[in-house]
Coordinates of C-alpha atoms and ligand atoms in Angstrom, one line a residue:
M19 CA 104.8 55.6 112.8
Y20 CA 105.5 58.2 115.5
R21 CA 109.0 56.7 115.9
Y22 CA 109.9 57.2 112.3
A23 CA 108.7 60.8 112.3
A24 CA 110.8 61.4 115.4
V25 CA 113.8 60.0 113.6
V26 CA 113.4 62.3 110.7
L27 CA 113.2 65.3 113.0
S28 CA 116.3 64.5 115.0
L29 CA 119.2 64.9 112.7
A30 CA 121.9 66.7 114.7
L31 CA 125.2 64.7 114.8
G32 CA 126.1 63.2 118.1
I33 CA 122.9 64.1 119.8
A34 CA 120.6 61.5 121.4
F35 CA 117.3 62.0 123.0
Q36 CA 114.9 59.9 125.0
L37 CA 111.5 58.5 124.3
S38 CA 109.3 57.3 127.2
H39 CA 111.2 54.0 127.4
G40 CA 114.4 52.6 126.2
T41 CA 117.5 54.5 125.3
E42 CA 117.3 56.0 121.8
V43 CA 120.2 57.1 119.8
N44 CA 120.4 58.6 116.3
V45 CA 123.7 58.9 114.5
T46 CA 124.0 61.0 111.4
D47 CA 126.7 61.0 108.8
K48 CA 128.7 64.0 107.6
D49 CA 125.9 65.1 105.3
N50 CA 123.6 65.1 108.3
N51 CA 121.6 62.1 107.1
L52 CA 120.5 59.4 109.6
C53 CA 122.8 56.5 109.2
L54 CA 122.4 54.5 112.4
Y55 CA 119.4 54.2 114.7
A56 CA 119.2 52.3 118.0
N57 CA 116.5 52.0 120.7
L58 CA 117.3 49.5 123.3
M59 CA 117.3 48.6 127.0
V60 CA 120.4 47.2 128.8
N61 CA 120.9 46.2 132.4
F62 CA 124.4 45.8 133.7
S63 CA 125.5 43.6 136.6
V64 CA 129.1 44.2 137.5
S65 CA 131.2 42.7 140.2
Y66 CA 134.3 44.6 141.4
D67 CA 136.7 44.7 144.3
T68 CA 136.2 47.1 147.1
T69 CA 138.7 48.8 149.4
D70 CA 138.0 46.4 152.2
N71 CA 139.2 43.4 150.1
K72 CA 135.7 42.3 149.4
S73 CA 133.9 41.7 146.1
A74 CA 130.7 43.7 145.5
T75 CA 128.1 43.4 142.7
T76 CA 126.4 46.4 141.4
E77 CA 123.4 46.6 139.1
F78 CA 122.4 49.5 136.9
E79 CA 120.5 50.3 133.8
L80 CA 121.6 52.0 130.7
P81 CA 120.1 55.5 131.4
E82 CA 117.9 57.3 128.9
T83 CA 120.1 60.3 128.9
V84 CA 123.2 59.4 126.9
T85 CA 125.4 60.9 124.1
S86 CA 126.6 59.3 121.0
D87 CA 129.9 61.1 120.6
G88 CA 132.4 58.8 118.9
S89 CA 129.8 57.0 116.8
K90 CA 130.5 56.9 113.1
C91 CA 129.1 55.6 109.9
D92 CA 130.9 54.3 106.9
T93 CA 129.6 52.4 103.9
T94 CA 130.8 49.0 105.1
S95 CA 131.4 49.5 108.8
S96 CA 129.7 51.6 111.5
L97 CA 130.2 52.2 115.2
L98 CA 127.5 52.9 117.7
K99 CA 129.0 54.4 120.9
I100 CA 126.7 55.3 123.7
N101 CA 128.3 57.3 126.5
F102 CA 126.7 57.7 129.8
G103 CA 127.2 58.6 133.5
E104 CA 130.7 59.4 134.6
G105 CA 132.9 58.1 131.8
H106 CA 131.1 54.8 131.0
S107 CA 130.4 53.7 127.4
W108 CA 128.8 50.9 125.6
S109 CA 129.7 50.5 121.9
V110 CA 129.0 48.0 119.2
N111 CA 130.3 47.9 115.7
F112 CA 128.5 46.7 112.6
T113 CA 130.0 45.4 109.4
V114 CA 128.4 44.7 106.0
N115 CA 128.6 41.1 104.8
G116 CA 127.1 41.0 101.3
K117 CA 123.4 41.7 101.5
M118 CA 123.5 41.4 105.3
Y119 CA 125.0 43.2 108.2
Q120 CA 126.2 42.0 111.5
T121 CA 127.7 43.0 114.8
D122 CA 131.1 42.0 115.8
T123 CA 131.8 42.9 119.4
I124 CA 130.2 44.8 122.1
T125 CA 132.7 46.8 124.2
F126 CA 131.5 47.9 127.6
S127 CA 133.8 50.3 129.3
Y128 CA 133.1 51.3 132.9
N129 CA 134.9 53.7 135.1
L130 CA 135.4 52.2 138.6
G131 CA 136.1 55.7 139.9
D132 CA 132.3 56.5 139.6
T133 CA 131.3 56.2 143.2
K134 CA 127.6 56.3 142.3
F135 CA 127.7 53.0 140.5
F136 CA 130.8 51.6 142.2
P137 CA 130.9 52.7 145.8
K138 CA 134.1 51.9 147.7
A139 CA 135.8 50.5 144.6
S140 CA 139.5 49.7 145.2
T141 CA 140.7 51.3 142.0
N142 CA 140.0 54.3 139.8
E143 CA 140.5 52.4 136.6
T144 CA 138.4 52.2 133.5
T145 CA 137.8 48.6 132.6
N146 CA 136.8 47.1 129.3
V147 CA 134.9 43.9 128.7
Y148 CA 134.2 42.5 125.3
V149 CA 131.3 40.2 124.3
K150 CA 130.0 38.8 121.1
P151 CA 126.3 39.3 120.7
H152 CA 124.2 37.0 118.4
I153 CA 123.3 39.8 116.0
T154 CA 124.1 38.3 112.6
D155 CA 122.5 38.1 109.2
V156 CA 120.4 41.2 109.5
G157 CA 119.2 42.1 106.0
M158 CA 120.4 45.4 104.6
D159 CA 117.7 48.0 104.9
T160 CA 116.0 46.2 107.7
C161 CA 115.8 46.9 111.4
Y162 CA 117.1 44.3 113.8
S163 CA 114.5 43.7 116.5
C164 CA 114.7 41.6 119.6
K165 CA 112.2 42.0 122.3
S166 CA 113.4 38.9 124.2
K167 CA 116.0 39.1 126.8
E168 CA 119.6 38.2 125.8
V169 CA 122.1 37.8 128.6
L170 CA 125.7 38.3 127.6
E171 CA 128.2 37.2 130.1
A172 CA 131.8 38.3 130.3
D173 CA 134.4 37.9 133.1
S174 CA 132.8 40.1 135.8
V175 CA 130.0 41.7 133.9
N176 CA 126.6 40.4 132.8
Q177 CA 124.6 42.5 130.3
T178 CA 121.0 41.9 129.8
L179 CA 119.6 43.3 126.5
W180 CA 116.0 43.5 125.6
N181 CA 113.5 45.6 123.6
V182 CA 116.3 46.1 121.1
L183 CA 115.6 47.9 117.8
I184 CA 118.7 48.8 115.8
Q185 CA 119.3 49.7 112.2
A186 CA 122.8 50.2 110.9
F187 CA 123.5 51.5 107.3
V188 CA 120.2 53.4 107.2
S189 CA 119.5 54.6 103.7
N190 CA 117.3 57.5 102.5
N191 CA 117.4 59.1 106.0
I192 CA 114.7 56.9 107.4
T193 CA 114.6 53.6 109.3
S194 CA 113.2 50.7 107.5
E195 CA 109.8 49.3 108.2
N196 CA 111.0 45.8 107.4
I197 CA 112.2 43.9 110.5
T198 CA 114.8 41.1 111.0
S199 CA 113.7 39.4 114.2
C200 CA 116.0 37.6 116.5
A201 CA 115.6 33.8 116.8
A202 CA 114.2 34.2 120.4
D203 CA 111.3 36.4 119.2
V204 CA 110.3 34.0 116.4
P205 CA 107.6 31.5 117.4
T206 CA 108.8 27.9 117.7
T207 CA 107.4 26.7 114.4
P208 CA 110.0 27.9 111.8
V209 CA 107.5 29.5 109.5
A210 CA 107.4 33.2 108.5
P211 CA 107.2 35.2 111.7
T212 CA 104.6 37.6 110.3
T213 CA 101.9 35.0 109.6
H214 CA 100.3 34.8 113.0
A215 CA 96.9 33.7 111.6
T216 CA 98.2 30.4 110.4
S217 CA 100.1 29.6 113.6
T218 CA 96.9 28.5 115.3
A219 CA 96.4 25.7 112.8
A220 CA 97.8 22.5 114.2
P221 CA 100.7 21.0 112.3
I222 CA 99.8 17.8 110.5
T223 CA 103.0 16.0 111.3
N224 CA 103.3 13.9 114.4
A225 CA 104.4 15.3 117.7
T226 CA 107.9 13.9 117.9
S227 CA 109.0 15.3 114.6
T228 CA 107.9 18.9 115.4
V229 CA 109.9 19.3 118.7
P230 CA 111.8 22.5 118.1
T231 CA 115.5 22.0 117.7
T232 CA 116.4 25.1 119.5
T233 CA 118.2 23.3 122.4
T234 CA 121.6 23.5 120.6
T235 CA 122.2 27.2 120.6
P236 CA 125.0 28.1 118.2
T237 CA 128.0 29.3 120.2
P238 CA 129.5 32.5 118.9
P239 CA 133.2 32.3 117.7
L240 CA 135.6 33.1 120.6
P241 CA 137.5 36.4 120.4
T242 CA 141.3 36.1 120.1
P243 CA 142.7 35.2 123.5
T244 CA 144.5 37.8 125.5
T245 CA 148.3 37.5 125.3
G246 CA 149.7 36.5 128.7
K247 CA 153.2 37.4 129.8
Y248 CA 154.6 34.7 132.1
N249 CA 158.1 35.4 133.5
F250 CA 159.5 32.9 136.0
K251 CA 162.2 33.5 138.6
P252 CA 163.1 31.0 141.2
N253 CA 163.0 33.5 144.0
E254 CA 162.5 37.2 144.5
N255 CA 166.2 38.0 144.5
S256 CA 167.1 36.1 141.4
T257 CA 166.7 37.2 137.8
V258 CA 164.1 35.9 135.4
C259 CA 165.2 32.6 133.9
L260 CA 162.2 31.6 131.8
M261 CA 160.0 33.8 129.7
A262 CA 156.9 32.8 127.8
Y263 CA 154.4 35.2 126.2
F264 CA 151.4 33.7 124.5
G265 CA 147.6 33.9 123.9
L266 CA 146.1 30.4 124.3
R267 CA 142.9 28.7 123.2
V268 CA 142.3 25.2 124.5
A269 CA 139.8 22.9 122.9
Y270 CA 138.9 19.8 124.8
K271 CA 136.6 17.5 122.7
Q272 CA 134.1 20.1 121.3
A273 CA 134.5 22.7 124.1
E274 CA 136.7 25.7 123.3
M275 CA 138.0 28.0 125.9
N276 CA 140.3 31.0 125.9
F277 CA 142.9 30.9 128.6
D278 CA 142.6 34.1 130.7
P279 CA 145.9 35.4 131.8
N280 CA 144.3 37.8 134.3
G281 CA 145.0 36.7 137.9
T282 CA 147.2 33.8 137.1
T283 CA 150.0 32.5 139.4
I284 CA 153.3 31.4 138.0
S285 CA 155.7 28.8 139.3
G286 CA 158.3 26.5 137.8
S287 CA 161.9 25.6 137.7
C288 CA 165.0 26.4 135.7
G289 CA 167.4 23.5 135.3
D290 CA 170.5 22.8 133.3
N291 CA 168.7 20.9 130.6
T292 CA 165.1 21.0 131.8
S293 CA 162.9 24.0 132.6
E294 CA 159.3 24.0 133.7
L295 CA 156.6 26.6 133.7
V296 CA 153.3 26.2 135.6
V297 CA 150.6 28.7 135.0
V298 CA 147.5 28.4 137.2
S299 CA 144.3 30.3 136.5
T300 CA 141.0 29.9 138.2
K301 CA 139.8 27.5 135.4
M302 CA 143.0 25.8 134.2
T303 CA 146.5 24.6 135.1
I304 CA 149.1 24.5 132.4
M305 CA 152.4 22.8 132.8
L306 CA 155.0 23.3 130.1
T307 CA 158.3 21.3 130.2
F308 CA 161.2 22.4 128.0
V309 CA 164.3 20.4 127.4
H310 CA 167.5 21.0 125.6
D311 CA 170.0 18.5 124.3
T312 CA 173.1 19.7 122.6
K313 CA 172.2 23.0 120.9
K314 CA 168.4 23.2 120.6
F315 CA 165.6 23.5 123.1
R316 CA 162.0 22.4 122.5
L317 CA 158.7 22.0 124.3
H318 CA 158.8 18.4 125.4
A319 CA 155.8 18.0 127.6
L320 CA 152.5 19.8 128.0
N321 CA 149.9 18.9 130.7
I322 CA 146.7 20.8 130.9
T323 CA 144.1 20.2 133.6
G324 CA 140.9 22.2 133.8
K325 CA 137.2 22.4 133.6
T326 CA 135.1 23.3 130.5
S327 CA 132.4 25.9 130.7
A328 CA 129.9 23.0 130.8
G329 CA 131.7 21.8 134.0
V330 CA 133.5 18.8 132.6
T331 CA 136.9 18.3 134.2
F332 CA 139.8 17.1 132.2
S333 CA 143.5 16.3 132.5
E334 CA 145.4 15.8 129.3
A335 CA 149.1 15.5 128.9
N336 CA 151.6 14.6 126.2
T337 CA 155.2 14.0 127.4
N338 CA 156.7 13.3 124.0
L339 CA 156.4 16.6 122.1
S340 CA 158.9 18.4 119.9
L341 CA 157.5 21.8 119.5
W342 CA 158.8 25.4 119.5
E343 CA 162.4 24.4 118.6
A344 CA 165.1 27.0 118.6
A345 CA 168.8 27.4 119.4
V346 CA 169.7 27.6 123.1
G347 CA 170.4 31.2 123.9
S348 CA 167.7 32.5 121.5
S349 CA 163.9 32.6 121.8
Y350 CA 161.2 30.9 119.7
M351 CA 158.6 33.2 118.2
C352 CA 155.4 32.7 116.3
N353 CA 153.0 35.5 115.9
K354 CA 150.4 33.8 113.7
E355 CA 147.8 31.5 115.1
Q356 CA 149.1 27.9 115.3
S357 CA 147.2 24.8 116.1
Y358 CA 148.6 21.7 117.8
N359 CA 147.0 18.4 118.5
I360 CA 148.3 17.5 122.0
T361 CA 146.3 14.4 122.6
S362 CA 143.4 12.9 120.7
Q363 CA 141.0 14.9 122.9
L364 CA 143.0 18.1 123.3
T365 CA 144.0 20.8 120.9
I366 CA 145.7 24.1 121.6
D367 CA 145.9 27.2 119.5
T368 CA 148.6 29.7 120.2
F369 CA 148.7 33.4 119.3
D370 CA 151.6 35.9 119.6
L371 CA 153.8 33.2 120.9
Q372 CA 157.4 33.9 122.2
V373 CA 159.2 31.6 124.6
Q374 CA 162.7 31.4 126.0
P375 CA 163.2 28.6 128.5
F376 CA 167.0 28.8 128.8
G377 CA 169.7 31.5 128.9
V378 CA 167.5 34.5 129.6
K379 CA 169.6 37.6 130.1
N380 CA 168.5 40.8 131.8
G381 CA 164.8 39.7 131.8
V382 CA 164.4 40.2 128.0
F383 CA 164.1 37.8 125.1
S384 CA 167.2 37.1 123.1
T385 CA 167.1 37.1 119.3
A386 CA 164.1 35.3 118.1
E387 CA 163.9 32.4 115.7
D388 CA 160.6 32.8 113.8
C389 CA 158.4 30.0 112.9
Q390 CA 158.3 29.3 109.2
G391 CA 154.9 30.9 108.6
D392 CA 156.2 34.2 109.9
A393 CA 159.4 34.1 107.9
R394 CA 159.3 37.5 106.4
E395 CA 162.9 37.3 105.1
S396 CA 161.7 34.8 102.5
F397 CA 160.0 37.5 100.6
L398 CA 161.9 40.5 102.0
V399 CA 165.1 39.3 100.3
P400 CA 163.6 39.2 96.7
I401 CA 162.0 42.6 97.4
A402 CA 165.3 44.1 98.6
V403 CA 167.1 42.7 95.6
G404 CA 164.4 44.0 93.3
V405 CA 164.5 47.5 94.9
A406 CA 168.3 47.6 94.6
L407 CA 168.1 46.6 90.9
L408 CA 165.5 49.3 90.2
V409 CA 167.6 51.9 91.9
L410 CA 170.6 50.8 89.9
I411 CA 168.6 51.0 86.6
L412 CA 167.4 54.5 87.6
I413 CA 170.9 55.7 88.3
V414 CA 172.2 54.3 85.0
L415 CA 169.3 55.9 83.1
M416 CA 169.8 59.3 84.9
A417 CA 173.6 59.2 84.2
Y418 CA 172.8 58.4 80.5
F419 CA 170.3 61.3 80.2
I420 CA 172.5 63.8 82.1
G421 CA 175.4 62.8 79.9
R422 CA 173.3 63.1 76.8
K423 CA 172.0 66.6 77.9
R424 CA 175.5 67.8 78.6
N425 CA 176.6 66.6 75.2
M426 CA 173.7 68.3 73.5
A427 CA 174.2 71.5 75.5
T428 CA 177.9 71.6 74.6
G429 CA 176.8 70.7 71.1
Y430 CA 174.6 73.8 70.9
E431 CA 177.2 76.0 72.4
S432 CA 179.9 74.9 70.1
F433 CA 177.5 75.4 67.2
Ligands
NAG10 C1 116.7 46.0 135.0 O1 117.0 46.7 136.1 C2 115.9 47.4 136.8 C3 116.4 48.2 137.9 O2 117.6 47.6 138.5 C4 114.9 46.3 137.2 O3 113.8 46.9 137.8 C5 114.5 45.5 136.0 O4 113.6 44.4 136.4 C6 115.7 44.9 135.3 N1 115.2 44.3 134.1 C7 115.7 43.1 133.7 C8 115.1 42.6 132.5 O5 116.5 42.5 134.3
NAG11 C1 126.4 36.5 135.7 O1 125.5 35.4 135.5 C2 126.0 34.2 136.0 C3 124.9 33.1 135.7 O2 123.6 33.5 136.0 C4 126.2 34.3 137.5 O3 126.7 33.1 138.0 C5 127.2 35.4 137.8 O4 127.4 35.6 139.2 C6 126.7 36.7 137.2 N1 127.7 37.7 137.3 C7 127.5 38.9 137.7 C8 128.6 39.9 137.7 O5 126.3 39.3 138.0
NAG12 C1 143.8 42.9 151.6 O1 144.6 41.9 151.0 C2 146.0 42.1 151.0 C3 146.7 41.0 150.2 O2 145.8 40.0 149.9 C4 146.5 42.2 152.5 O3 147.9 42.5 152.4 C5 145.7 43.3 153.2 O4 146.1 43.3 154.5 C6 144.2 43.1 153.1 N1 143.5 44.2 153.7 C7 142.5 44.1 154.5 C8 141.9 45.4 155.0 O5 142.0 43.0 154.8
NAG13 C1 141.8 58.1 142.2 O1 142.5 59.1 141.4 C2 142.9 60.2 142.1 C3 143.6 61.2 141.1 O2 143.6 60.7 139.9 C4 143.9 59.8 143.2 O3 144.2 60.9 143.9 C5 143.2 58.8 144.1 O4 144.0 58.3 145.1 C6 142.6 57.6 143.3 N1 141.9 56.7 144.2 C7 142.1 55.4 144.2 C8 141.2 54.7 145.1 O5 142.9 54.9 143.5
NAG14 C1 110.2 45.8 102.7 O1 110.5 44.7 101.9 C2 109.7 44.6 100.7 C3 110.1 43.2 100.1 O2 111.4 42.9 100.3 C4 110.0 45.7 99.8 O3 109.3 45.6 98.6 C5 109.7 47.0 100.5 O4 110.1 48.1 99.8 C6 110.5 47.1 101.9 N1 110.0 48.2 102.6 C7 110.9 49.1 103.1 C8 110.3 50.2 103.8 O5 112.1 49.0 102.9
NAG15 C1 105.9 9.6 114.2 O1 106.9 9.6 113.3 C2 107.8 8.5 113.5 C3 108.9 8.6 112.5 O2 108.8 9.7 111.6 C4 107.0 7.2 113.2 O3 107.8 6.1 113.4 C5 105.8 7.2 114.2 O4 105.0 6.0 113.9 C6 105.0 8.4 114.1 N1 104.0 8.4 115.1 C7 102.7 8.7 114.9 C8 101.8 8.7 116.1 O5 102.3 9.0 113.8
NAG16 C1 166.7 38.6 149.2 O1 167.8 39.4 149.6 C2 167.6 40.0 150.9 C3 168.7 41.0 151.1 O2 169.9 40.6 150.5 C4 167.6 38.9 151.9 O3 167.4 39.5 153.2 C5 166.5 37.9 151.6 O4 166.5 36.9 152.5 C6 166.6 37.4 150.2 N1 165.5 36.6 149.9 C7 165.6 35.4 149.4 C8 164.3 34.7 149.1 O5 166.6 34.9 149.1
NAG17 C1 142.6 41.7 132.2 O1 142.8 42.8 133.0 C2 143.1 44.0 132.3 C3 143.4 45.1 133.2 O2 143.1 44.8 134.5 C4 142.0 44.3 131.3 O3 142.3 45.5 130.5 C5 141.7 43.2 130.4 O4 140.6 43.4 129.6 C6 141.4 41.9 131.2 N1 141.3 40.8 130.3 C7 140.3 40.0 130.3 C8 140.3 38.9 129.3 O5 139.3 40.2 131.0
NAG18 C1 171.8 17.2 131.4 O1 172.9 17.9 132.0 C2 173.9 17.1 132.6 C3 174.9 18.0 133.3 O2 174.8 19.3 132.8 C4 174.5 16.2 131.6 O3 175.4 15.4 132.2 C5 173.4 15.4 131.0 O4 173.9 14.6 129.9 C6 172.3 16.2 130.4 N1 171.2 15.4 129.9 C7 170.8 15.5 128.7 C8 169.6 14.6 128.3 O5 171.2 16.2 127.8
NAG19 C1 149.2 16.3 134.7 O1 148.9 17.1 135.8 C2 148.0 16.5 136.7 C3 147.7 17.5 137.8 O2 148.8 18.1 138.3 C4 148.6 15.2 137.3 O3 147.6 14.6 138.1 C5 148.9 14.3 136.1 O4 149.5 13.1 136.6 C6 149.8 14.9 135.1 N1 149.9 14.1 134.0 C7 151.1 13.7 133.5 C8 151.1 12.8 132.4 O5 152.2 14.2 134.0
NAG20 C1 157.9 9.8 121.0 O1 157.8 10.3 119.7 C2 158.8 9.7 118.8 C3 158.7 10.3 117.5 O2 157.6 11.2 117.4 C4 158.4 8.2 118.7 O3 159.3 7.6 117.8 C5 158.5 7.6 120.1 O4 158.1 6.2 120.0 C6 157.6 8.3 121.0 N1 157.8 7.8 122.4 C7 156.8 7.5 123.2 C8 157.1 7.0 124.5 O5 155.6 7.7 122.9

């Protein structure tokens, strides 16, 4: 009860204050009504590069003294932004989905220039990591509660969240007493979490059938992969002869992975009628072979070797493809997501794709041939024709009315 009283008393926008434990934040809307409440604990573990070419790992907690500048509430989406220390922030957005709300992405932004947290860091940069938390299907007008620990892993950051109590879209200026608990907090028997008294009664069914089926944790949907820019030149004095920009998601059997362009090495070859690009990341090696016969080029072979996050190694290749076709001297482009079955086990999804394996001039893409799905001309042409017709009609009408007015005016004068 004390907490709710405290909430009502703390209405100033952008001000957060601390309770004895956890980091508490109250966000108010433009009418000064509480619209977002959070009380949570977060531990961060961050690995970073130091000036002496080593990798260091630092651990720190989300402090109790924070600000919530930059947080905002809307009717269907809200943002909680917790700022702390020297330019660090932790933010999470909420969206309404029918009678539920959910979080989309947590963005943790840390300033490597902060020597307190990151002694001897090799750069000053602020780095962002994005993770998807499992906070979904929270009933409107209820608090999300998760006392259990949840570890969210991103590239070089692990975030441990616990004792989380959050309510977005608060109505009537007060947090709800009704709670939506996370799965980890709910006792193994899938009965109502509030009925503790009945949980002591032994289930009547036999043991094998009551084994909790929590072993298969649902994997959250992957974020859109980062677009990588891969330019190949045969040696340092020559010009770029092959360009490929794309975001890539690889699915081997059931395992989906985003290809991370950070820290990749590029090699390849540029030939008269065959060009090859090899991109190597820590987790995967991708070989793309392009050919051109007569006037068109295409992706002819793709070979991906790697390891899934479960540790399964794979090597899948198709050397008989005809993808990404465009005229030699131009580039092939496809911004929308596209899926390709490469082998029976391997599928790739591309995002923001643009490639030019032959005839690159001055290190830039030549005119692009769009994939059909992007073809904006198909509807731009009728729109342009329509607009032109409309303008024509307006001109004719104006001419008519001006002429009429003139005639009438001269009519009155001559009268
Ligand atoms: C969080 O970090 C603090 C200090 O580094 C540590 O004492 C505590 O055990 C950590 N908690 C969890 C859940 O990792
Ligand atoms: C994050 O957790 C994983 C698994 O426990 C561990 O292998 C990795 O080193 C951790 N990373 C950091 C930055 O602490
Ligand atoms: C750090 O690594 C870079 C390239 O990897 C190298 O040129 C440099 O000499 C190294 N510095 C130290 C102090 O080891
Ligand atoms: C950090 O930034 C300052 C000024 O912005 C610069 O003078 C300094 O060299 C930078 N340090 C590192 C390690 O990059
Ligand atoms: C909690 O939920 C019940 C049933 O859904 C509802 O009657 C009650 O008003 C709710 N309490 C609050 C404080 O929202
Ligand atoms: C448990 O259930 C299975 C199938 O539901 C049944 O075959 C088995 O005989 C049961 N065992 C006991 C001890 O009741
Ligand atoms: C690049 O050009 C410089 C100067 O012309 C030359 O010394 C060097 O050997 C060349 N490097 C390669 C890889 O051709
Ligand atoms: C890759 O590195 C850049 C800057 O170093 C960073 O902004 C970006 O978030 C990183 N991408 C991923 C997927 O980690
Ligand atoms: C490849 O190029 C060579 C010479 O440029 C040509 O003779 C040959 O027919 C080409 N091959 C194909 C498959 O187009
Ligand atoms: C694909 O690449 C791997 C690793 O380089 C190689 O062992 C394998 O033979 C290649 N597969 C094909 C069909 O070229
Ligand atoms: C390559 O694909 C074409 C058409 O998709 C097919 O006719 C041909 O048999 C395939 N060749 C091989 C070696 O699989």
